[in-house]
Amino acid sequence: MNYLINGPETGLRASIQLPASKSVSNRALILNALSYSPYDIQNLSDCDDTEVMTKALNSNEQNFDIKAAGTAMRFLTAFLSKVVGEWTITGTERMKNRPIKILVDALNSLGARIEYIEKEGYPPLRIFGSALQGGEISLAGGVSSQYISALLMIAPLMENGLTLHLEGNIISRPYIDLTLQLMKQFGVKADWNGQTIKVLPQEYKPVHFTVESDWSAASYWYEIMAFSPNAEIELSGLFKNSLQGDSAGAKLFSQLGIGTTFTNNGVVLKHIGNVCKKLIYNFVNEPDLAQTFVVTCVLLNIPFRFTGLQSLKIKETDRIEALKIELRKLGYLLTDKNNSILEWNGERCEPEQKPEIETYEDHRMAMAFAPIALLQPIRIANPEVVSKSYPKYWSDLKQAGFKITEIE
């Protein structure tokens, strides 16, 4: 099943209750479990990633299939390594080709015992859970922040705690900050000094916790606003002082002419003019926003140079290559360098007559390309992938006046 999407026939008016933050939900679930909390987390995300995490943590099983949920794979690998028992964890074929060796090596060096069931360095894994010694390790700062977060969350329960030295440039710093801030809310202190994070042995404390709405999901409504000069959009559940790194998207969209007004309920978007001539930005701290800004810029004919994209190669798909292939269908030629830079200076080619956007099992490909329907009809293949982070995305678009038709 594919979708043919057309924009609203009249002015776009939308008041959207955004999904809860997946990043906050998944961390809060682990911390809630580590604190042996009697309280349920409020406003949990209803996305696939959070559902598989919830199911695993509430399960009496020993074998877990986390499907395509990368966050769950990383966080649960660390979590299960300190839960006494023998566990296996697997996922989709794509998940079996997403590297996890750096995390496994780190855990094994801290006293864990984790083995590869099939291919060296990749899931599925067999985990023999036991008490972890902990100690001192070094990791490249350029690895996925989810590896670092997975280690940090179990660090206070290691016999010797954890001293983690991050070498070189640290990518996705806000996600590490998010983890440490949430750990603090559950009663654990960490010391981040320069390139070193130190967590002493401590106990988590149960707390009542409510998850805030997702700034990554908000980015697609900012994109919609950028394509709709007369739109009126209100997004509920967003906080000005958010723990989420992707809240930086609000400030960045101001360079594309979109202003943000915070209210008691969330934000109201408006056009403020002052669109930049070229957008230059380092996405090292907000890699999940890259697809939104790439698509927005080319469709608004704004040249760009985006750096810090090295983690895009190991996401749900190779997002750099996917963006190049799909935007070529629309007549835009992007160039990439060093597996970490994407740029466009206005280069064009002949577009396809009826372009169909492949989604590559990647929710963000579907959601970043769908708003193009405001400018031209667009076909999206396998639209159900949005369930990974924003299950109600299509119904929210319909509520805003988009016409969505199922096609073969």
Coordinates of C-alpha atoms in Angstrom, one line a residue:
M1 CA 0.0 0.0 0.0
N2 CA 1.2 3.5 -0.9
Y3 CA -0.2 6.9 -0.4
L4 CA -1.0 9.7 -2.9
I5 CA -1.0 13.0 -0.9
N6 CA -2.4 16.3 -2.0
G7 CA -2.4 19.5 0.1
P8 CA -5.5 21.2 1.5
E9 CA -7.7 23.0 -1.1
T10 CA -8.3 26.0 1.2
G11 CA -6.1 27.6 4.0
L12 CA -4.4 25.3 6.3
R13 CA -5.6 25.5 9.9
A14 CA -4.4 22.9 12.5
S15 CA -4.3 22.4 16.2
I16 CA -2.2 19.3 16.8
Q17 CA -1.6 17.3 19.9
L18 CA 2.0 16.1 19.2
P19 CA 3.1 12.6 20.2
A20 CA 5.1 12.2 23.4
S21 CA 8.9 12.3 23.0
K22 CA 10.3 8.9 22.0
S23 CA 13.8 9.9 23.3
V24 CA 12.4 10.9 26.7
S25 CA 10.0 7.9 26.9
N26 CA 12.6 5.3 26.2
R27 CA 15.1 6.7 28.7
A28 CA 12.4 7.1 31.3
L29 CA 11.3 3.5 30.9
I30 CA 14.8 2.2 31.6
L31 CA 15.2 4.6 34.6
N32 CA 11.8 3.7 35.9
A33 CA 12.7 0.0 35.8
L34 CA 16.1 0.6 37.4
S35 CA 14.5 2.4 40.3
Y36 CA 12.0 -0.5 40.8
S37 CA 9.3 2.2 40.6
P38 CA 5.7 1.4 41.5
Y39 CA 4.5 4.3 39.4
D40 CA 3.5 4.2 35.7
I41 CA 5.1 6.9 33.5
Q42 CA 2.5 9.3 32.3
N43 CA 2.0 10.4 28.6
L44 CA 4.3 7.6 27.3
S45 CA 4.9 7.7 23.5
D46 CA 2.7 5.2 21.6
C47 CA 5.3 4.7 18.9
D48 CA 6.8 1.3 17.9
D49 CA 10.1 1.9 19.6
T50 CA 8.5 2.6 23.0
E51 CA 6.0 -0.2 22.7
V52 CA 8.7 -2.8 22.2
M53 CA 10.6 -1.4 25.1
T54 CA 7.6 -1.5 27.3
K55 CA 6.7 -5.0 26.3
A56 CA 10.3 -6.2 26.9
L57 CA 10.5 -4.6 30.4
N58 CA 7.1 -6.0 31.4
S59 CA 7.8 -9.5 30.0
N60 CA 8.7 -12.7 31.7
E61 CA 10.3 -13.9 28.5
Q62 CA 14.0 -14.5 28.0
N63 CA 14.0 -13.9 24.2
F64 CA 13.2 -10.4 22.9
D65 CA 12.5 -9.3 19.3
I66 CA 12.7 -5.5 19.2
K67 CA 12.0 -5.3 15.5
A68 CA 13.4 -2.1 14.0
A69 CA 13.9 -0.2 17.3
G70 CA 17.5 0.9 17.5
T71 CA 17.1 2.7 20.8
A72 CA 15.5 -0.4 22.4
M73 CA 18.4 -2.6 21.0
R74 CA 21.1 -0.4 22.6
F75 CA 19.3 0.4 25.9
L76 CA 18.1 -3.1 26.5
T77 CA 21.5 -4.7 25.7
A78 CA 23.0 -2.6 28.5
F79 CA 20.0 -3.1 30.8
L80 CA 19.9 -6.9 30.4
S81 CA 23.6 -7.2 30.9
K82 CA 23.1 -6.4 34.6
V83 CA 19.9 -8.4 35.1
V84 CA 20.8 -11.9 36.3
G85 CA 19.8 -14.5 33.7
E86 CA 20.4 -15.6 30.1
W87 CA 18.8 -13.4 27.5
T88 CA 18.7 -13.1 23.7
I89 CA 17.8 -10.0 21.7
T90 CA 17.2 -9.7 18.0
G91 CA 15.4 -7.6 15.5
T92 CA 14.6 -7.0 11.8
E93 CA 17.1 -7.8 9.0
R94 CA 18.1 -4.1 8.9
M95 CA 18.7 -4.3 12.7
K96 CA 20.9 -7.3 12.2
N97 CA 23.1 -5.0 10.0
R98 CA 23.3 -2.1 12.4
P99 CA 26.6 -2.2 14.3
I100 CA 26.6 -2.7 18.0
K101 CA 30.2 -3.9 18.6
I102 CA 31.3 -0.7 20.3
L103 CA 28.6 -1.0 23.0
V104 CA 29.2 -4.8 23.4
D105 CA 33.0 -4.3 23.8
A106 CA 32.4 -1.6 26.4
L107 CA 30.0 -3.7 28.4
N108 CA 32.2 -6.8 28.2
S109 CA 35.2 -4.7 29.5
L110 CA 33.0 -3.6 32.4
G111 CA 32.3 -7.2 33.5
A112 CA 29.4 -8.2 31.2
R113 CA 29.3 -11.4 29.1
I114 CA 27.7 -10.8 25.7
E115 CA 28.1 -13.1 22.7
Y116 CA 27.1 -12.7 19.0
I117 CA 24.7 -15.4 17.8
E118 CA 25.2 -14.8 14.1
K119 CA 27.5 -12.1 12.7
E120 CA 30.5 -10.7 14.7
G121 CA 29.7 -7.1 15.7
Y122 CA 26.0 -7.2 15.0
P123 CA 22.7 -8.4 16.6
P124 CA 21.3 -10.9 17.5
L125 CA 23.0 -11.2 20.9
R126 CA 23.1 -13.7 23.7
I127 CA 23.5 -11.9 27.0
F128 CA 24.5 -13.5 30.3
G129 CA 23.3 -11.0 32.9
S130 CA 25.1 -10.5 36.2
A131 CA 26.5 -7.9 38.5
L132 CA 28.8 -5.6 36.6
Q133 CA 32.2 -4.5 38.0
G134 CA 32.3 -1.1 36.2
G135 CA 35.5 0.9 36.2
E136 CA 37.1 3.2 33.6
I137 CA 36.8 3.1 29.9
S138 CA 37.3 5.3 26.8
L139 CA 35.0 5.7 23.9
A140 CA 35.3 7.9 20.8
G141 CA 33.0 10.9 21.2
G142 CA 31.8 10.4 17.6
V143 CA 30.0 7.2 18.3
S144 CA 26.2 7.1 18.6
S145 CA 25.0 8.9 21.8
Q146 CA 22.7 5.9 22.4
Y147 CA 25.8 3.8 23.2
I148 CA 26.9 6.4 25.7
S149 CA 23.4 6.8 27.2
A150 CA 23.0 3.0 27.5
L151 CA 26.2 2.8 29.6
L152 CA 25.4 5.9 31.7
M153 CA 22.0 4.7 32.7
I154 CA 23.3 1.4 34.3
A155 CA 26.5 3.1 35.5
P156 CA 25.3 3.9 39.1
L157 CA 24.4 0.2 39.6
M158 CA 28.0 -1.0 38.7
E159 CA 30.1 -2.1 41.8
N160 CA 32.7 0.6 41.0
G161 CA 30.5 3.0 39.1
L162 CA 31.8 4.3 35.8
T163 CA 34.3 6.8 34.6
L164 CA 33.8 7.4 30.9
H165 CA 36.4 9.2 28.8
L166 CA 35.1 10.6 25.5
E167 CA 37.8 11.0 23.0
G168 CA 37.8 13.6 20.1
N169 CA 34.7 15.5 19.0
I170 CA 31.5 14.6 20.9
I171 CA 28.5 14.3 18.6
S172 CA 24.8 14.4 19.7
R173 CA 25.8 16.1 23.0
P174 CA 22.2 17.2 23.8
Y175 CA 21.2 13.5 23.9
I176 CA 23.8 12.8 26.5
D177 CA 22.7 15.8 28.4
L178 CA 19.1 14.6 28.2
T179 CA 20.2 11.2 29.7
L180 CA 22.1 12.9 32.5
Q181 CA 19.2 15.3 33.3
L182 CA 16.7 12.4 33.4
M183 CA 19.0 10.4 35.7
K184 CA 19.2 13.4 38.0
Q185 CA 15.3 13.5 38.1
F186 CA 15.5 9.8 39.2
G187 CA 17.9 10.7 42.0
V188 CA 21.4 10.0 40.5
K189 CA 24.1 12.5 40.1
A190 CA 26.8 12.5 37.5
D191 CA 29.9 14.7 37.0
W192 CA 30.6 15.8 33.4
N193 CA 33.9 17.6 33.4
G194 CA 35.5 18.3 30.0
Q195 CA 35.7 15.0 28.1
T196 CA 35.0 12.8 31.2
I197 CA 31.7 11.7 32.7
K198 CA 31.9 10.1 36.2
V199 CA 29.1 8.3 37.8
L200 CA 29.6 6.9 41.3
P201 CA 27.7 3.9 42.7
Q202 CA 24.2 5.1 43.7
E203 CA 20.6 4.0 43.8
Y204 CA 17.8 5.4 41.7
K205 CA 14.7 6.7 43.4
P206 CA 11.1 6.1 42.1
V207 CA 9.4 9.3 41.0
H208 CA 6.2 10.4 39.3
F209 CA 7.1 11.2 35.8
T210 CA 5.3 12.8 32.8
V211 CA 6.8 12.8 29.3
E212 CA 6.8 16.0 27.2
S213 CA 5.8 16.2 23.6
D214 CA 8.3 15.4 20.8
W215 CA 10.2 18.3 19.2
S216 CA 11.4 16.0 16.4
A217 CA 7.7 15.4 15.4
A218 CA 7.2 19.2 15.7
S219 CA 9.8 19.8 12.9
Y220 CA 7.4 18.4 10.2
W221 CA 4.8 21.0 11.2
Y222 CA 7.4 23.7 11.0
E223 CA 8.2 22.4 7.5
I224 CA 4.4 22.5 6.6
M225 CA 4.3 26.1 7.9
A226 CA 7.3 27.0 5.7
F227 CA 5.4 25.7 2.6
S228 CA 2.1 27.4 3.6
P229 CA 2.3 31.2 3.7
N230 CA -1.2 31.7 5.2
A231 CA -1.3 28.7 7.5
E232 CA -2.3 28.8 11.2
I233 CA -0.7 26.0 13.3
E234 CA -0.7 25.4 17.0
L235 CA 1.3 22.5 18.5
S236 CA 0.4 21.3 22.0
G237 CA 2.7 19.9 24.7
L238 CA 6.0 21.6 23.8
F239 CA 8.0 23.4 26.5
K240 CA 10.3 26.3 26.0
N241 CA 12.9 24.9 28.5
S242 CA 12.8 21.5 26.9
L243 CA 15.3 18.7 27.7
Q244 CA 15.3 17.7 24.1
G245 CA 18.1 18.7 21.8
D246 CA 15.8 18.9 18.8
S247 CA 14.1 21.9 20.4
A248 CA 16.9 23.8 18.6
G249 CA 14.8 23.3 15.5
A250 CA 12.6 26.2 16.5
K251 CA 15.5 28.7 16.4
L252 CA 16.9 27.2 13.2
F253 CA 13.5 27.5 11.4
S254 CA 13.5 31.2 12.2
Q255 CA 16.2 31.5 9.5
L256 CA 13.6 30.0 7.1
G257 CA 11.1 32.6 8.1
I258 CA 9.1 30.7 10.8
G259 CA 8.6 32.3 14.2
T260 CA 7.7 30.5 17.4
T261 CA 5.4 31.9 20.1
F262 CA 5.2 29.9 23.4
T263 CA 1.8 29.6 25.1
N264 CA 0.6 27.8 28.2
N265 CA -0.3 24.8 26.0
G266 CA 2.6 24.7 23.6
V267 CA 3.6 26.8 20.6
V268 CA 1.9 28.8 17.8
L269 CA 3.8 29.1 14.5
K270 CA 3.8 32.2 12.3
H271 CA 5.6 33.6 9.3
I272 CA 8.1 36.3 10.2
G273 CA 9.8 36.8 6.8
N274 CA 13.6 37.3 6.8
V275 CA 14.4 34.1 5.0
C276 CA 18.2 33.5 4.7
K277 CA 19.9 33.3 1.3
K278 CA 21.8 30.2 2.3
L279 CA 21.5 27.9 5.3
I280 CA 24.7 26.7 6.8
Y281 CA 24.5 24.5 9.9
N282 CA 26.3 21.8 11.8
F283 CA 23.7 19.1 12.7
V284 CA 26.1 17.1 15.0
N285 CA 23.8 17.8 17.9
E286 CA 20.4 17.3 16.1
P287 CA 21.0 14.7 13.4
D288 CA 17.3 13.7 13.4
L289 CA 16.3 17.1 12.1
A290 CA 18.6 16.9 9.0
Q291 CA 16.0 15.3 6.6
T292 CA 13.4 17.9 7.5
F293 CA 15.8 20.8 6.7
V294 CA 17.2 19.2 3.6
V295 CA 13.7 18.8 2.1
T296 CA 12.5 22.2 3.3
C297 CA 15.5 24.1 1.8
V298 CA 15.5 22.5 -1.6
L299 CA 11.7 23.0 -2.1
L300 CA 12.1 26.6 -1.0
N301 CA 15.0 27.0 -3.3
I302 CA 17.4 27.9 -0.5
P303 CA 21.0 26.6 -1.0
F304 CA 22.5 24.9 2.0
R305 CA 25.6 23.3 3.5
F306 CA 24.9 20.8 6.3
T307 CA 27.8 19.3 8.3
G308 CA 27.9 16.9 11.3
L309 CA 25.9 14.2 9.5
Q310 CA 28.2 11.3 10.2
S311 CA 25.6 9.4 12.3
L312 CA 23.1 9.4 9.4
K313 CA 24.9 6.6 7.7
I314 CA 23.9 4.1 10.5
K315 CA 20.3 5.2 11.1
E316 CA 17.3 3.2 10.0
T317 CA 18.8 3.6 6.5
D318 CA 21.8 5.4 5.0
R319 CA 19.9 8.7 5.2
I320 CA 22.5 10.7 3.2
E321 CA 22.2 8.3 0.2
A322 CA 18.4 8.1 0.6
L323 CA 18.0 11.9 0.5
K324 CA 20.1 12.1 -2.6
I325 CA 18.2 9.4 -4.5
E326 CA 14.7 10.6 -3.6
L327 CA 15.4 14.3 -4.2
R328 CA 16.8 13.5 -7.6
K329 CA 13.3 12.1 -8.5
L330 CA 12.0 15.6 -7.7
G331 CA 14.7 17.3 -9.8
Y332 CA 17.3 18.2 -7.2
L333 CA 20.9 17.1 -7.3
L334 CA 22.6 17.0 -3.9
T335 CA 26.3 16.3 -3.2
D336 CA 27.9 14.7 -0.2
K337 CA 31.4 14.6 1.2
N338 CA 33.3 12.6 3.8
N339 CA 30.2 10.7 4.8
S340 CA 29.2 13.7 7.0
I341 CA 28.4 16.7 4.7
L342 CA 25.4 17.3 2.4
E343 CA 25.1 20.5 0.3
W344 CA 23.0 21.9 -2.5
N345 CA 23.7 25.1 -4.5
G346 CA 20.8 25.0 -6.8
E347 CA 21.8 22.1 -9.0
R348 CA 18.8 20.7 -10.9
C349 CA 17.9 17.8 -13.2
E350 CA 14.8 16.6 -15.0
P351 CA 12.2 15.6 -12.4
E352 CA 10.1 12.4 -12.7
Q353 CA 6.5 12.9 -13.9
K354 CA 4.9 11.1 -11.0
P355 CA 7.6 10.7 -8.3
E356 CA 7.1 8.1 -5.7
I357 CA 9.2 8.5 -2.6
E358 CA 10.8 5.3 -1.2
T359 CA 10.9 5.3 2.6
Y360 CA 13.6 2.6 3.2
E361 CA 11.9 1.4 6.5
D362 CA 12.7 4.9 7.8
H363 CA 9.9 6.9 9.4
R364 CA 11.7 10.2 9.0
M365 CA 11.9 9.8 5.2
A366 CA 8.0 9.5 5.0
M367 CA 7.4 12.4 7.4
A368 CA 10.0 14.8 5.8
F369 CA 8.7 14.3 2.3
A370 CA 4.9 14.3 2.9
P371 CA 4.7 18.1 3.3
I372 CA 5.8 18.5 -0.3
A373 CA 2.1 17.8 -1.1
L374 CA 1.5 21.5 -0.3
L375 CA 3.5 22.3 -3.5
Q376 CA 2.8 19.3 -5.7
P377 CA 1.0 15.9 -5.4
I378 CA 3.5 13.4 -3.9
R379 CA 3.4 9.6 -3.6
I380 CA 4.9 7.9 -0.5
A381 CA 5.7 4.2 -0.4
N382 CA 5.1 2.1 2.7
P383 CA 3.7 5.0 4.7
E384 CA 3.1 2.8 7.7
V385 CA 6.7 3.3 8.7
V386 CA 5.6 6.5 10.6
S387 CA 4.4 4.2 13.5
K388 CA 8.1 4.0 14.6
S389 CA 7.8 7.5 16.2
Y390 CA 4.5 9.2 15.2
P391 CA 1.7 6.7 14.6
K392 CA -1.0 9.4 14.2
Y393 CA 1.0 11.4 11.6
W394 CA -1.3 10.7 8.7
S395 CA -4.5 11.3 10.7
D396 CA -3.1 14.6 11.9
L397 CA -2.3 15.6 8.3
K398 CA -5.9 14.7 7.3
Q399 CA -7.2 16.8 10.3
A400 CA -5.2 19.7 8.8
G401 CA -6.9 19.3 5.4
F402 CA -4.5 17.1 3.5
K403 CA -6.1 14.6 1.1
I404 CA -4.5 11.1 1.4
T405 CA -5.5 8.4 -1.0
E406 CA -4.4 4.8 -0.9
I407 CA -2.9 3.6 -4.2
E408 CA -1.3 0.4 -5.5

